[in-house]
PDB file of C-alpha atoms in Angstrom:
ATOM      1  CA  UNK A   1      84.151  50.387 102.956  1.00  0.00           C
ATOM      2  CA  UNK A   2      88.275  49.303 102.812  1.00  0.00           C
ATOM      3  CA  UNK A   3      88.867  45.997 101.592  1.00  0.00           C
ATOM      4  CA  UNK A   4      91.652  43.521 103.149  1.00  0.00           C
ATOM      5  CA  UNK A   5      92.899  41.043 101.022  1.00  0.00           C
ATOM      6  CA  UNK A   6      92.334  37.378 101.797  1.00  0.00           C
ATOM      7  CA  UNK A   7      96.154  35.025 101.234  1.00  0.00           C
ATOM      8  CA  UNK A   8      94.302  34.790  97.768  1.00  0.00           C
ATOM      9  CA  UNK A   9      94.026  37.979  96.941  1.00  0.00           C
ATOM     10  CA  UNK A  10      89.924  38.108  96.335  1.00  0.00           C
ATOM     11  CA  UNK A  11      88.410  41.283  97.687  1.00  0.00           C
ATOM     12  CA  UNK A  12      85.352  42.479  98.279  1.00  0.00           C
ATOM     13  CA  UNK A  13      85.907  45.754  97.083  1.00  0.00           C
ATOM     14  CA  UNK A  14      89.230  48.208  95.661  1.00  0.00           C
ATOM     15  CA  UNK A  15      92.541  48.266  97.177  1.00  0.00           C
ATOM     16  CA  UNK A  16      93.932  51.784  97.769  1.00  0.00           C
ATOM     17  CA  UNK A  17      97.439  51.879  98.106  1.00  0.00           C
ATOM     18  CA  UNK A  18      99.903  54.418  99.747  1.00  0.00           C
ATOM     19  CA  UNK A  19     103.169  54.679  98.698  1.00  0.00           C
ATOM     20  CA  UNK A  20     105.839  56.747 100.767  1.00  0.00           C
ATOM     21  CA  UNK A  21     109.376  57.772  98.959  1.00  0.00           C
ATOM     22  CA  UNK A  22     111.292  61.072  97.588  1.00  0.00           C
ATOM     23  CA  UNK A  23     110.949  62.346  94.333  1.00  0.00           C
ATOM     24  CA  UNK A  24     113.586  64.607  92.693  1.00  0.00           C
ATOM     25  CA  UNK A  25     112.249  67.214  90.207  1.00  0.00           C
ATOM     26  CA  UNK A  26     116.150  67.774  89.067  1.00  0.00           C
ATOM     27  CA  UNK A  27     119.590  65.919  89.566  1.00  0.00           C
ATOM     28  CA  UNK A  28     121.477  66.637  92.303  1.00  0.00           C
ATOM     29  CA  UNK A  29     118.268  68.438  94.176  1.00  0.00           C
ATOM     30  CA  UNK A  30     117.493  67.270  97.997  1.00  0.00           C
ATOM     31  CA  UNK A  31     113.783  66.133  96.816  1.00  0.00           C
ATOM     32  CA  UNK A  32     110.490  66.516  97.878  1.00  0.00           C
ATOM     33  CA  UNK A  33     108.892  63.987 100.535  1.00  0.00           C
ATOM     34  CA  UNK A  34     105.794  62.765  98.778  1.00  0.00           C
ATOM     35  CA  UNK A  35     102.945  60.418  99.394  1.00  0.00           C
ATOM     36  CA  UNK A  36     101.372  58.545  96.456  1.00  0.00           C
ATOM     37  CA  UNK A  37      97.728  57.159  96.554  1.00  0.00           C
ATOM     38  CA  UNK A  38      95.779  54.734  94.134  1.00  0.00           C
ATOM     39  CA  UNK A  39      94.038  52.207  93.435  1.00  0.00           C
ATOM     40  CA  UNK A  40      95.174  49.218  91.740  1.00  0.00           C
ATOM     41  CA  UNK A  41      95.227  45.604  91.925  1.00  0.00           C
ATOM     42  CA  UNK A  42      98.459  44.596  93.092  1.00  0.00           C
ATOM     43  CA  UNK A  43     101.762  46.056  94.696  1.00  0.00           C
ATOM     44  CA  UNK A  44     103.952  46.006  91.279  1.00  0.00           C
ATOM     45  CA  UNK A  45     100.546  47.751  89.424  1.00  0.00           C
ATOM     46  CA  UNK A  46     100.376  50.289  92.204  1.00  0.00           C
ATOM     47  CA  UNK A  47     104.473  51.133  92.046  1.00  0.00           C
ATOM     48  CA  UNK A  48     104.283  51.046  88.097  1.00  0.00           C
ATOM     49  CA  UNK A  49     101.015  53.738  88.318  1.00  0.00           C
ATOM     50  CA  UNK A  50     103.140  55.948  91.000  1.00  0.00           C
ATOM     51  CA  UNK A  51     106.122  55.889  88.831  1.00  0.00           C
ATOM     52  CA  UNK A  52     104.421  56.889  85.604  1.00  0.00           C
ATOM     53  CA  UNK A  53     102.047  59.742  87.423  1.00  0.00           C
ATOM     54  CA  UNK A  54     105.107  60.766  88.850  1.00  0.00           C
ATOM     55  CA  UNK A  55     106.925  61.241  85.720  1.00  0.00           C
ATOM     56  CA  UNK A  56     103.953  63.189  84.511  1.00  0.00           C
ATOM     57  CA  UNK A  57     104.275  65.919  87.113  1.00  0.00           C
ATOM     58  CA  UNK A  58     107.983  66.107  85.796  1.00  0.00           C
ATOM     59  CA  UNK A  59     110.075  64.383  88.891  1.00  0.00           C
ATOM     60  CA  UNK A  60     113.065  62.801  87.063  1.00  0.00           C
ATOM     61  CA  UNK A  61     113.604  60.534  89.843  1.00  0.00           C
ATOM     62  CA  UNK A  62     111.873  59.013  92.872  1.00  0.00           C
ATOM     63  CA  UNK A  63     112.950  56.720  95.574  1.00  0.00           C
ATOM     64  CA  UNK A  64     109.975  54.510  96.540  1.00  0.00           C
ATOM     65  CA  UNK A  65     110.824  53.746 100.576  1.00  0.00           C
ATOM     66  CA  UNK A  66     106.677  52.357 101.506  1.00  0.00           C
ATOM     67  CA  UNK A  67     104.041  50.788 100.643  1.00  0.00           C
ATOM     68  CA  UNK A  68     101.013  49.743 101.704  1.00  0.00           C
ATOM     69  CA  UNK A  69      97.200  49.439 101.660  1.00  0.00           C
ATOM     70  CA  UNK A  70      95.000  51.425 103.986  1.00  0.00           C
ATOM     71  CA  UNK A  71      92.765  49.682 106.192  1.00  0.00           C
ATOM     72  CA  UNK A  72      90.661  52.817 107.104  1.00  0.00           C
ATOM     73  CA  UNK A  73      89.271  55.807 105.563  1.00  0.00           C
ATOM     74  CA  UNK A  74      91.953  59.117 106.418  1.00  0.00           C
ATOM     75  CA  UNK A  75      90.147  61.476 108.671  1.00  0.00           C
ATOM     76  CA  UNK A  76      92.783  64.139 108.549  1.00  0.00           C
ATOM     77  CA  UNK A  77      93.707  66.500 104.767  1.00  0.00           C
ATOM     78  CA  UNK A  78      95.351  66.367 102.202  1.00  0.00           C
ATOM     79  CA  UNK A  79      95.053  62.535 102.720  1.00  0.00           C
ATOM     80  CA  UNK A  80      91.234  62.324 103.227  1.00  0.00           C
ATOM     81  CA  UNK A  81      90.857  64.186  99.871  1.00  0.00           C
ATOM     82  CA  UNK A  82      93.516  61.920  97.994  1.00  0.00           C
ATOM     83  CA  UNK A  83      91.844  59.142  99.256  1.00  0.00           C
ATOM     84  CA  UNK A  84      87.913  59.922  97.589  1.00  0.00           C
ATOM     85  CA  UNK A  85      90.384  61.105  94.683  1.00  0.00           C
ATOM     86  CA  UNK A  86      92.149  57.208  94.712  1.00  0.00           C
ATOM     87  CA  UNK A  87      88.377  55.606  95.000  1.00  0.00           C
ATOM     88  CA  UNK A  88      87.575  57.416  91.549  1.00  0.00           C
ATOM     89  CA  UNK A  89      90.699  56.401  89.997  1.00  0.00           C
ATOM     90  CA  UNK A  90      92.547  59.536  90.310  1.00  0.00           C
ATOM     91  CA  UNK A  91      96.615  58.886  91.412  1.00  0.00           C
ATOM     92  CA  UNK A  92      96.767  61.636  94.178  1.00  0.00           C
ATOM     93  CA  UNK A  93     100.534  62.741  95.199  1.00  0.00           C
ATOM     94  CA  UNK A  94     100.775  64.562  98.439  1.00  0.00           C
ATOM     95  CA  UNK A  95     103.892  66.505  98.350  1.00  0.00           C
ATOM     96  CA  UNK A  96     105.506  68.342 101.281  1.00  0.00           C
ATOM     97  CA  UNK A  97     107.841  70.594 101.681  1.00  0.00           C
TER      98      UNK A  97
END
């Protein structure tokens, strides 16, 4: 089960967030459209966690455009898959192209 925050920010269970931006693995490069999930506690935790995972997987750069919380469970891959992965603490990034 999802969790929606309340305007106090209790929930009954984890947030997962999804971020949606362009990372760039070199300067000058077009990037790569990417989707970030996680869980985390708050927006600035979640964008922090993206940006450091990120960085691990060697992007230099990454222009954070979205970001949200999902409501509902993904039905459809890779995002079903990142989304047990975010539950367990994992930082899934979906990359495409």
């Amino acid at each position: 089960m999802t969790a929606i925050p309340d305007n106090d920010n209790n929930l009954e269970g984890p947030m997962i967030f999804i971020i949606i931006g362009k990372a760039y693995e070199q300067d000058g490069d077009e990037g790569i459209d990417i989707h970030v999930m996680l869980r985390a506690p708050d927006d600035d935790t979640a964008v922090r966690e993206a940006l450091n995972a990120l960085a691990e997987e060697g992007f230099l750069e990454a222009d954070l455009d979205q970001i949200g919380t999902l409501t509902d469970i993904p039905d459809e891959e890779p995002h079903a898959s990142a989304y047990q992965g975010a539950l367990t603490g994992e930082v899934a990034i979906i990359k495409f192209g």
